[in-house]
Amino acid sequence: MRPNDAPATQSRANVRRRRVFYIPGYDPIHPRRYRELYRKEGAAQAAISGYQIDLIGRQGPGTYGWQVTGRMDGVETEAEFDVLVWADIVRDSMKLNIAQTYLLMARTAWTYIASGTLWRLMRLRKGPVIAALYPVGMLILQLILALLLGHILGHVAAFFAGHLTLRPEAMVMGYWVGFASTVAVLLQWFRKVDNRLYVYYLMHDYAYSARSNGANPPELEARMGIFADQIAEALGSDVDEVLVVGHSSGAHLAVSVLADLARAGRVSKDGPALAFLSLGQVVPMVSFLPDAHRLRRDLHEMSVQDSITWVDVTAPGDGCAFALCDPVAVSGVAPDREKKWPLVVSAAFSKTLSPARWKELRWRFFRLHFQYLCAFDRPGDYDYFQITAGPLTLADRYRDRRPSASRIETPVSKFTSMAP
C-alpha cells in the first residue's frame, strides 16, 4: 500500500482552524528566531505565490508561539503555532570546557566507529557523515595549530628568558610558559569565534545522542512527555487539524512523541486530523546506534498506524540531512507488509530555487538545512506556508502525490532490535 493511499477516512474539506506544533532540532537559541523566520519568509513566499499571510505574536502565558491568518484559494485559515522548546536542555548539554569537549569528541568518534555505525551511515549519504566529521577534523586541526604556534612562541620566550637571566633553567621555564599560554589563548579564541565556525556547536549536537548510544537521556524523555500532553490537549479542541512539524533532530523526537500518543490511545478518529511533517531529518544518526531500541520501535509503529498522516520532506541539496532516505526502511524496522508511512518526497532545491538563488545558497550548508522553513522563488508542491496556514490538511494536500522515485529504502542499520 502506498503512503498516500492511507488513511482515506477524511474527504477533502477546508481547514478553518489549525494548531501547529514545531519541534526544533538541537538548537540553543531562543525560539523567537523561528517566529521572525516565519514572518520574513512567509511574507516573501506570499508575494511570490500570490496569497496573503499575516502573523501576530501570541499574548499571555504558556509556550512560545504566534498566530497566523492565511488567505489562500479564497479561504481564510487561522493557525496557532507553538514551539515545543528544549533549548534549555541543549544549552545545559553544551556547558563543557575545552578539555571536556575534546574528551567528548574522542568518545563520540569511538561510539560511531567501534559500533560500525559510521561506515553504514556512509552507505546512505556522505553529506551528513561529512558534516558529522567536520567538527572532529576542525577540533583536531585547531589543536594542532595551537600546539605548533605554542612550540614556536615557546622557543621565542625561551630565547629572551635565557638572554635576560643567563640561566638555563629560565630558558626551560620560558619555553613552557610561552607554550602553555599560547595554546590556551588560541584554543580560547577558537571557542570564542565558534558562532562563525560551528565546530563546538556541531560537536555537542552529534555527541548528545551518542553519549547514551541512541537512548534518550532522562531529561529529554521528561520533556517529550510534556510535549505529548500539549499535543493531546490540542487534539481535544475544536480545530480541524493538528500538525506536528519536526525539523532536523526534532524529527526523531516527534516520531517518539506521536508514537507514544498513538500507543496510549490518545489519538481519536473522531477528533481533528493529526499529521506529521518531518523536515531535513537526520534519524539514522540516532536510529543506527546500538541502544536506540525505543526509537526503532517508534519508527516501526509509526509506519503501520492509520491515524496519523506522515510526510517526510528532504532534498539532495541539503548536505546535513539524510535526503530521500526512508527513515523506517533504512533503520531496518520496516514491516514485511502493510507499511503505510512515511510518504518520502523531495523539496528539490535545485529546481524549486532559481539558478541565481541556488548558486547563492548552494555552499551555505547550514542555511540550506533551514530552507524547508523558507520561501522558494520557483515553488513546487512543497510550500511550508501553504501546509501550515492553508486550507488543506496535510493528508489532502499530498493525497495524490507519489513517493520520490529516487528514495532509498535499503535496510542498512546493523542494529535493528526494538523496545518491547
Short mmCIF file of C-alpha atoms in Angstrom, two decimals:
data_model
loop_
_atom_site.label_atom_id
_atom_site.label_comp_id
_atom_site.label_asym_id
_atom_site.label_seq_id
_atom_site.Cartn_x
_atom_site.Cartn_y
_atom_site.Cartn_z
CA MET A 1 0.00 0.00 0.00
CA ARG A 2 1.34 3.42 -0.94
CA PRO A 3 1.54 6.01 1.87
CA ASN A 4 -0.82 8.36 0.06
CA ASP A 5 -3.46 5.63 -0.06
CA ALA A 6 -3.91 5.77 3.73
CA PRO A 7 -5.73 6.96 5.64
CA ALA A 8 -8.64 7.89 3.39
CA THR A 9 -11.15 8.45 6.16
CA GLN A 10 -11.48 12.20 5.55
CA SER A 11 -12.82 13.76 2.39
CA ARG A 12 -11.28 16.97 1.13
CA ALA A 13 -12.51 19.88 3.22
CA ASN A 14 -11.35 23.37 4.01
CA VAL A 15 -9.32 23.83 7.18
CA ARG A 16 -10.56 26.87 9.06
CA ARG A 17 -8.54 26.41 12.26
CA ARG A 18 -5.25 24.61 12.76
CA ARG A 19 -2.80 24.02 15.61
CA VAL A 20 0.84 23.70 14.63
CA PHE A 21 3.48 22.31 16.97
CA TYR A 22 7.05 22.89 15.82
CA ILE A 23 9.84 20.78 17.36
CA PRO A 24 13.22 22.32 16.51
CA GLY A 25 16.47 20.47 16.19
CA TYR A 26 19.41 20.70 18.56
CA ASP A 27 19.28 24.48 18.93
CA PRO A 28 20.30 26.56 21.99
CA ILE A 29 18.80 29.79 20.58
CA HIS A 30 15.59 31.41 21.85
CA PRO A 31 12.54 30.28 19.82
CA ARG A 32 11.75 33.85 18.73
CA ARG A 33 14.13 33.18 15.82
CA TYR A 34 11.53 30.80 14.38
CA ARG A 35 8.77 33.37 14.69
CA GLU A 36 10.82 36.01 12.91
CA LEU A 37 11.91 33.49 10.26
CA TYR A 38 8.26 32.62 9.64
CA ARG A 39 7.30 36.30 9.47
CA LYS A 40 10.03 37.19 6.98
CA GLU A 41 9.90 34.13 4.75
CA GLY A 42 6.11 33.87 4.86
CA ALA A 43 5.80 37.40 3.51
CA ALA A 44 8.32 36.59 0.78
CA GLN A 45 6.50 33.39 -0.25
CA ALA A 46 3.13 35.17 -0.23
CA ALA A 47 4.47 37.81 -2.61
CA ILE A 48 5.84 35.13 -4.94
CA SER A 49 2.81 32.82 -4.86
CA GLY A 50 0.04 35.42 -4.77
CA TYR A 51 -1.63 34.73 -1.45
CA GLN A 52 -1.83 36.60 1.84
CA ILE A 53 -0.38 35.65 5.19
CA ASP A 54 -0.36 37.73 8.39
CA LEU A 55 1.37 37.00 11.69
CA ILE A 56 0.94 38.38 15.19
CA GLY A 57 2.73 37.39 18.36
CA ARG A 58 0.63 35.48 20.84
CA GLN A 59 -0.15 37.17 24.12
CA GLY A 60 -0.41 35.52 27.51
CA PRO A 61 1.35 32.72 29.42
CA GLY A 62 2.20 29.28 28.16
CA THR A 63 4.53 28.02 25.47
CA TYR A 64 6.21 30.33 23.00
CA GLY A 65 4.20 30.85 19.84
CA TRP A 66 2.37 33.07 17.41
CA GLN A 67 -0.85 33.27 15.40
CA VAL A 68 -1.16 33.30 11.62
CA THR A 69 -4.02 34.13 9.29
CA GLY A 70 -3.69 32.77 5.78
CA ARG A 71 -5.90 33.74 2.84
CA MET A 72 -5.34 31.21 0.08
CA ASP A 73 -7.59 29.89 -2.68
CA GLY A 74 -10.43 32.08 -1.45
CA VAL A 75 -10.37 30.57 2.05
CA GLU A 76 -9.27 32.18 5.32
CA THR A 77 -7.45 29.87 7.73
CA GLU A 78 -6.31 30.62 11.26
CA ALA A 79 -3.28 28.79 12.61
CA GLU A 80 -1.88 28.88 16.11
CA PHE A 81 1.80 27.95 16.43
CA ASP A 82 3.62 26.56 19.43
CA VAL A 83 7.36 25.92 19.57
CA LEU A 84 7.95 22.89 21.76
CA VAL A 85 11.09 24.13 23.44
CA TRP A 86 14.03 22.04 24.56
CA ALA A 87 16.67 24.73 24.04
CA ASP A 88 17.39 24.78 27.79
CA ILE A 89 18.34 21.08 27.65
CA VAL A 90 20.56 21.83 24.67
CA ARG A 91 22.28 24.70 26.48
CA ASP A 92 22.91 22.55 29.56
CA SER A 93 24.46 19.82 27.39
CA MET A 94 26.86 22.37 25.91
CA LYS A 95 28.23 23.56 29.26
CA LEU A 96 31.59 21.85 28.85
CA ASN A 97 35.03 23.39 28.95
CA ILE A 98 37.54 22.94 26.14
CA ALA A 99 39.25 19.89 27.65
CA GLN A 100 35.89 18.21 28.28
CA THR A 101 34.84 18.90 24.68
CA TYR A 102 37.97 17.16 23.37
CA LEU A 103 37.24 14.15 25.58
CA LEU A 104 33.66 14.18 24.31
CA MET A 105 34.95 14.26 20.74
CA ALA A 106 37.07 11.17 21.31
CA ARG A 107 34.20 9.32 22.97
CA THR A 108 31.72 10.22 20.23
CA ALA A 109 34.09 9.21 17.45
CA TRP A 110 34.74 5.90 19.23
CA THR A 111 30.99 5.27 19.60
CA TYR A 112 30.29 5.67 15.89
CA ILE A 113 33.46 3.89 14.68
CA ALA A 114 33.62 0.96 17.11
CA SER A 115 29.93 0.14 16.67
CA GLY A 116 30.29 0.11 12.88
CA THR A 117 27.63 2.80 12.62
CA LEU A 118 29.83 5.32 10.80
CA TRP A 119 30.53 3.02 7.84
CA ARG A 120 26.86 2.12 7.48
CA LEU A 121 25.80 5.77 7.54
CA MET A 122 28.24 6.45 4.72
CA ARG A 123 26.41 3.87 2.59
CA LEU A 124 23.34 6.14 2.73
CA ARG A 125 24.51 9.71 2.20
CA LYS A 126 28.05 11.02 2.52
CA GLY A 127 26.93 14.63 3.08
CA PRO A 128 25.64 14.30 6.65
CA VAL A 129 28.54 12.00 7.55
CA ILE A 130 31.00 14.62 6.33
CA ALA A 131 29.04 17.18 8.34
CA ALA A 132 29.44 14.92 11.39
CA LEU A 133 33.18 14.53 10.77
CA TYR A 134 33.65 18.28 10.27
CA PRO A 135 33.75 19.22 13.98
CA VAL A 136 36.10 16.31 14.71
CA GLY A 137 38.51 17.35 11.97
CA MET A 138 38.32 21.01 12.92
CA LEU A 139 38.91 20.37 16.61
CA ILE A 140 41.98 18.31 15.76
CA LEU A 141 43.19 20.99 13.35
CA GLN A 142 42.67 23.71 15.96
CA LEU A 143 44.68 21.71 18.49
CA ILE A 144 47.50 21.11 16.01
CA LEU A 145 47.67 24.80 15.13
CA ALA A 146 47.65 25.76 18.81
CA LEU A 147 50.44 23.26 19.60
CA LEU A 148 52.51 24.36 16.62
CA LEU A 149 52.23 28.05 17.39
CA GLY A 150 52.81 27.32 21.08
CA HIS A 151 56.02 25.47 20.20
CA ILE A 152 57.26 28.40 18.09
CA LEU A 153 56.42 31.10 20.63
CA GLY A 154 57.72 28.88 23.42
CA HIS A 155 61.14 28.92 21.78
CA VAL A 156 60.90 32.71 21.38
CA ALA A 157 60.09 33.06 25.07
CA ALA A 158 62.96 30.72 25.97
CA PHE A 159 65.40 32.77 23.89
CA PHE A 160 64.53 36.05 25.61
CA ALA A 161 64.40 34.44 29.07
CA GLY A 162 67.87 32.94 28.55
CA HIS A 163 69.39 36.20 27.35
CA LEU A 164 67.86 38.23 30.15
CA THR A 165 68.79 35.90 33.02
CA LEU A 166 71.69 33.90 31.54
CA ARG A 167 70.28 30.87 33.37
CA PRO A 168 69.50 27.60 31.51
CA GLU A 169 66.59 26.80 33.81
CA ALA A 170 65.00 30.13 32.90
CA MET A 171 65.05 29.10 29.26
CA VAL A 172 63.16 25.89 30.08
CA MET A 173 60.65 27.79 32.19
CA GLY A 174 60.27 30.44 29.48
CA TYR A 175 59.55 27.78 26.87
CA TRP A 176 56.81 26.08 28.86
CA VAL A 177 55.20 29.36 29.92
CA GLY A 178 55.18 30.60 26.33
CA PHE A 179 53.98 27.25 25.03
CA ALA A 180 51.14 26.77 27.54
CA SER A 181 49.98 30.39 27.34
CA THR A 182 49.84 30.33 23.55
CA VAL A 183 47.92 27.05 23.39
CA ALA A 184 45.40 28.20 25.99
CA VAL A 185 44.84 31.60 24.37
CA LEU A 186 44.49 30.24 20.85
CA LEU A 187 42.06 27.47 21.86
CA GLN A 188 40.01 30.03 23.79
CA TRP A 189 39.96 32.25 20.71
CA PHE A 190 38.72 29.40 18.53
CA ARG A 191 35.93 28.80 21.05
CA LYS A 192 35.05 32.50 21.04
CA VAL A 193 34.57 32.65 17.25
CA ASP A 194 32.58 29.41 17.12
CA ASN A 195 29.46 31.37 16.12
CA ARG A 196 31.12 31.54 12.71
CA LEU A 197 32.72 28.09 12.62
CA TYR A 198 30.01 25.95 14.33
CA VAL A 199 32.67 23.48 15.48
CA TYR A 200 31.75 23.22 19.16
CA TYR A 201 28.04 23.50 18.40
CA LEU A 202 28.07 20.60 15.93
CA MET A 203 30.32 18.52 18.15
CA HIS A 204 27.85 18.78 21.03
CA ASP A 205 24.97 18.13 18.63
CA TYR A 206 26.32 14.80 17.39
CA ALA A 207 27.57 13.84 20.83
CA TYR A 208 24.21 14.35 22.56
CA SER A 209 22.63 11.10 21.38
CA ALA A 210 25.95 9.25 21.16
CA ARG A 211 26.57 9.71 24.89
CA SER A 212 23.80 7.20 25.61
CA ASN A 213 24.29 5.12 22.44
CA GLY A 214 20.98 6.32 20.98
CA ALA A 215 18.80 6.12 24.10
CA ASN A 216 17.03 9.30 25.18
CA PRO A 217 18.50 10.97 28.28
CA PRO A 218 16.03 11.15 31.23
CA GLU A 219 15.63 14.93 30.99
CA LEU A 220 14.70 14.66 27.31
CA GLU A 221 12.21 11.84 27.97
CA ALA A 222 10.53 14.00 30.60
CA ARG A 223 10.27 16.93 28.20
CA MET A 224 8.85 14.70 25.47
CA GLY A 225 6.13 13.65 27.90
CA ILE A 226 5.19 17.31 28.30
CA PHE A 227 5.15 17.71 24.50
CA ALA A 228 2.78 14.75 24.23
CA ASP A 229 0.41 16.29 26.79
CA GLN A 230 0.34 19.59 24.89
CA ILE A 231 -0.46 17.87 21.61
CA ALA A 232 -3.10 15.68 23.27
CA GLU A 233 -4.78 18.80 24.68
CA ALA A 234 -4.95 20.30 21.19
CA LEU A 235 -6.49 17.07 19.88
CA GLY A 236 -9.35 17.67 22.30
CA SER A 237 -10.07 21.15 20.93
CA ASP A 238 -12.33 22.22 18.06
CA VAL A 239 -9.60 22.76 15.44
CA ASP A 240 -9.73 20.98 12.09
CA GLU A 241 -6.12 19.81 12.02
CA VAL A 242 -3.27 19.35 14.47
CA LEU A 243 0.04 19.46 12.59
CA VAL A 244 3.34 18.43 14.20
CA VAL A 245 6.46 19.63 12.41
CA GLY A 246 9.81 18.07 13.34
CA HIS A 247 12.91 19.66 11.84
CA SER A 248 16.38 18.07 11.79
CA SER A 249 16.90 16.15 15.04
CA GLY A 250 13.47 17.36 16.13
CA ALA A 251 12.07 14.85 13.63
CA HIS A 252 13.07 11.78 15.65
CA LEU A 253 11.72 13.42 18.82
CA ALA A 254 8.40 13.92 17.06
CA VAL A 255 8.36 10.28 15.93
CA SER A 256 8.57 9.09 19.54
CA VAL A 257 6.12 11.69 20.89
CA LEU A 258 3.49 10.76 18.30
CA ALA A 259 4.10 7.04 18.73
CA ASP A 260 3.53 7.49 22.47
CA LEU A 261 0.22 9.27 21.80
CA ALA A 262 -0.99 6.59 19.41
CA ARG A 263 0.12 3.76 21.69
CA ALA A 264 -1.70 5.31 24.67
CA GLY A 265 -4.95 5.65 22.69
CA ARG A 266 -4.85 9.45 22.83
CA VAL A 267 -5.49 9.90 19.09
CA SER A 268 -9.22 9.73 18.39
CA LYS A 269 -10.57 9.18 14.90
CA ASP A 270 -13.46 11.48 15.83
CA GLY A 271 -11.17 14.39 16.65
CA PRO A 272 -9.10 16.75 14.49
CA ALA A 273 -6.95 15.32 11.73
CA LEU A 274 -3.47 14.62 13.09
CA ALA A 275 -0.50 14.99 10.75
CA PHE A 276 3.27 14.85 11.00
CA LEU A 277 5.66 16.71 8.70
CA SER A 278 9.33 15.74 9.12
CA LEU A 279 11.81 18.12 7.51
CA GLY A 280 15.54 17.62 6.87
CA GLN A 281 15.56 14.56 9.12
CA VAL A 282 18.74 13.00 10.49
CA VAL A 283 17.02 9.97 12.02
CA PRO A 284 19.74 7.41 11.04
CA MET A 285 22.34 9.28 13.12
CA VAL A 286 20.38 8.06 16.15
CA SER A 287 18.42 5.01 15.00
CA PHE A 288 21.62 3.28 13.82
CA LEU A 289 23.17 3.42 17.31
CA PRO A 290 23.16 0.24 19.46
CA ASP A 291 20.78 1.36 22.21
CA ALA A 292 18.20 3.24 20.11
CA HIS A 293 15.67 0.49 20.88
CA ARG A 294 12.88 2.95 21.68
CA LEU A 295 13.30 5.00 18.53
CA ARG A 296 13.39 1.92 16.32
CA ARG A 297 10.18 0.62 17.89
CA ASP A 298 8.52 4.02 17.44
CA LEU A 299 9.59 4.19 13.80
CA HIS A 300 8.13 0.74 13.21
CA GLU A 301 4.82 1.59 14.89
CA MET A 302 4.51 4.94 13.11
CA SER A 303 4.95 3.19 9.76
CA VAL A 304 1.91 0.95 10.20
CA GLN A 305 -0.62 3.09 12.10
CA ASP A 306 -3.57 4.61 10.23
CA SER A 307 -4.43 7.62 12.40
CA ILE A 308 -1.51 9.96 11.63
CA THR A 309 -0.51 11.19 8.18
CA TRP A 310 3.30 11.29 7.93
CA VAL A 311 5.06 13.15 5.12
CA ASP A 312 8.87 13.23 5.12
CA VAL A 313 10.44 16.06 3.11
CA THR A 314 14.16 16.30 2.39
CA ALA A 315 16.29 17.49 -0.53
CA PRO A 316 19.51 16.10 -2.03
CA GLY A 317 20.86 19.66 -1.94
CA ASP A 318 20.75 19.61 1.86
CA GLY A 319 24.10 18.17 2.86
CA CYS A 320 23.12 17.99 6.53
CA ALA A 321 20.11 15.67 6.07
CA PHE A 322 19.72 12.06 5.02
CA ALA A 323 17.96 13.12 1.85
CA LEU A 324 15.27 10.79 0.47
CA CYS A 325 16.27 8.05 2.92
CA ASP A 326 13.12 6.40 4.24
CA PRO A 327 13.90 6.57 7.99
CA VAL A 328 11.88 3.44 8.76
CA ALA A 329 13.25 1.27 5.97
CA VAL A 330 16.93 2.21 6.24
CA SER A 331 16.78 1.62 10.00
CA GLY A 332 15.81 -1.98 9.27
CA VAL A 333 12.47 -1.86 11.10
CA ALA A 334 10.02 -1.70 8.21
CA PRO A 335 7.28 -4.34 8.46
CA ASP A 336 7.21 -7.18 5.97
CA ARG A 337 3.88 -5.90 4.63
CA GLU A 338 1.31 -3.15 5.15
CA LYS A 339 3.86 -0.34 5.50
CA LYS A 340 1.94 2.92 5.11
CA TRP A 341 4.35 5.68 6.18
CA PRO A 342 6.19 7.89 5.64
CA LEU A 343 5.47 9.38 2.25
CA VAL A 344 9.01 10.39 1.20
CA VAL A 345 9.13 13.40 -1.12
CA SER A 346 11.83 15.79 -2.30
CA ALA A 347 11.85 19.54 -1.88
CA ALA A 348 14.17 19.54 -4.94
CA PHE A 349 16.13 22.68 -4.08
CA SER A 350 17.90 22.73 -7.47
CA LYS A 351 14.50 23.01 -9.19
CA THR A 352 12.40 25.00 -6.69
CA LEU A 353 15.09 27.67 -6.31
CA SER A 354 16.00 29.80 -9.31
CA PRO A 355 19.53 29.28 -10.73
CA ALA A 356 20.64 32.58 -9.20
CA ARG A 357 19.22 31.74 -5.77
CA TRP A 358 20.56 28.18 -5.89
CA LYS A 359 24.03 29.49 -6.78
CA GLU A 360 23.85 31.89 -3.83
CA LEU A 361 22.86 29.21 -1.31
CA ARG A 362 24.47 26.05 -2.65
CA TRP A 363 27.57 26.11 -0.48
CA ARG A 364 25.90 27.62 2.59
CA PHE A 365 25.20 24.22 4.11
CA PHE A 366 23.78 25.35 7.43
CA ARG A 367 21.46 27.84 5.74
CA LEU A 368 20.25 25.21 3.27
CA HIS A 369 19.34 22.95 6.18
CA PHE A 370 16.74 25.59 7.13
CA GLN A 371 15.45 26.13 3.59
CA TYR A 372 12.44 23.91 4.33
CA LEU A 373 11.17 26.74 6.57
CA CYS A 374 11.82 29.42 3.95
CA ALA A 375 10.46 30.81 0.69
CA PHE A 376 11.09 29.24 -2.70
CA ASP A 377 11.17 31.51 -5.74
CA ARG A 378 10.16 28.61 -8.01
CA PRO A 379 7.82 26.73 -5.66
CA GLY A 380 6.75 23.18 -6.42
CA ASP A 381 4.29 21.07 -4.46
CA TYR A 382 6.14 21.72 -1.20
CA ASP A 383 5.24 25.07 0.37
CA TYR A 384 5.73 25.31 4.14
CA PHE A 385 3.35 28.23 4.42
CA GLN A 386 0.52 26.63 2.46
CA ILE A 387 0.95 23.50 4.58
CA THR A 388 0.86 25.38 7.89
CA ALA A 389 -1.56 28.21 7.04
CA GLY A 390 -3.51 26.97 4.00
CA PRO A 391 -6.96 25.41 3.64
CA LEU A 392 -5.93 21.76 3.07
CA THR A 393 -4.93 19.14 5.60
CA LEU A 394 -1.56 17.51 5.04
CA ALA A 395 -3.38 14.31 4.04
CA ASP A 396 -5.43 16.11 1.39
CA ARG A 397 -2.50 18.13 0.08
CA TYR A 398 -0.43 15.00 -0.61
CA ARG A 399 -3.25 12.53 -1.26
CA ASP A 400 -2.32 12.09 -4.93
CA ARG A 401 1.42 12.55 -4.50
CA ARG A 402 3.55 9.53 -5.30
CA PRO A 403 6.71 8.99 -3.25
CA SER A 404 10.01 10.08 -4.75
CA ALA A 405 11.30 7.51 -7.24
CA SER A 406 14.88 8.07 -6.05
CA ARG A 407 14.16 7.37 -2.39
CA ILE A 408 16.43 4.91 -0.55
CA GLU A 409 14.68 2.03 1.22
CA THR A 410 17.53 -0.48 1.60
CA PRO A 411 17.91 -1.70 5.22
CA VAL A 412 21.38 -0.59 6.28
CA SER A 413 21.46 -0.41 10.08
CA LYS A 414 23.45 -3.08 11.90
CA PHE A 415 21.23 -2.73 14.96
CA THR A 416 17.51 -3.46 14.50
CA SER A 417 16.35 -4.56 17.96
CA MET A 418 13.27 -2.75 19.24
CA ALA A 419 11.96 -1.98 22.70
CA PRO A 420 9.08 -4.22 23.80
#
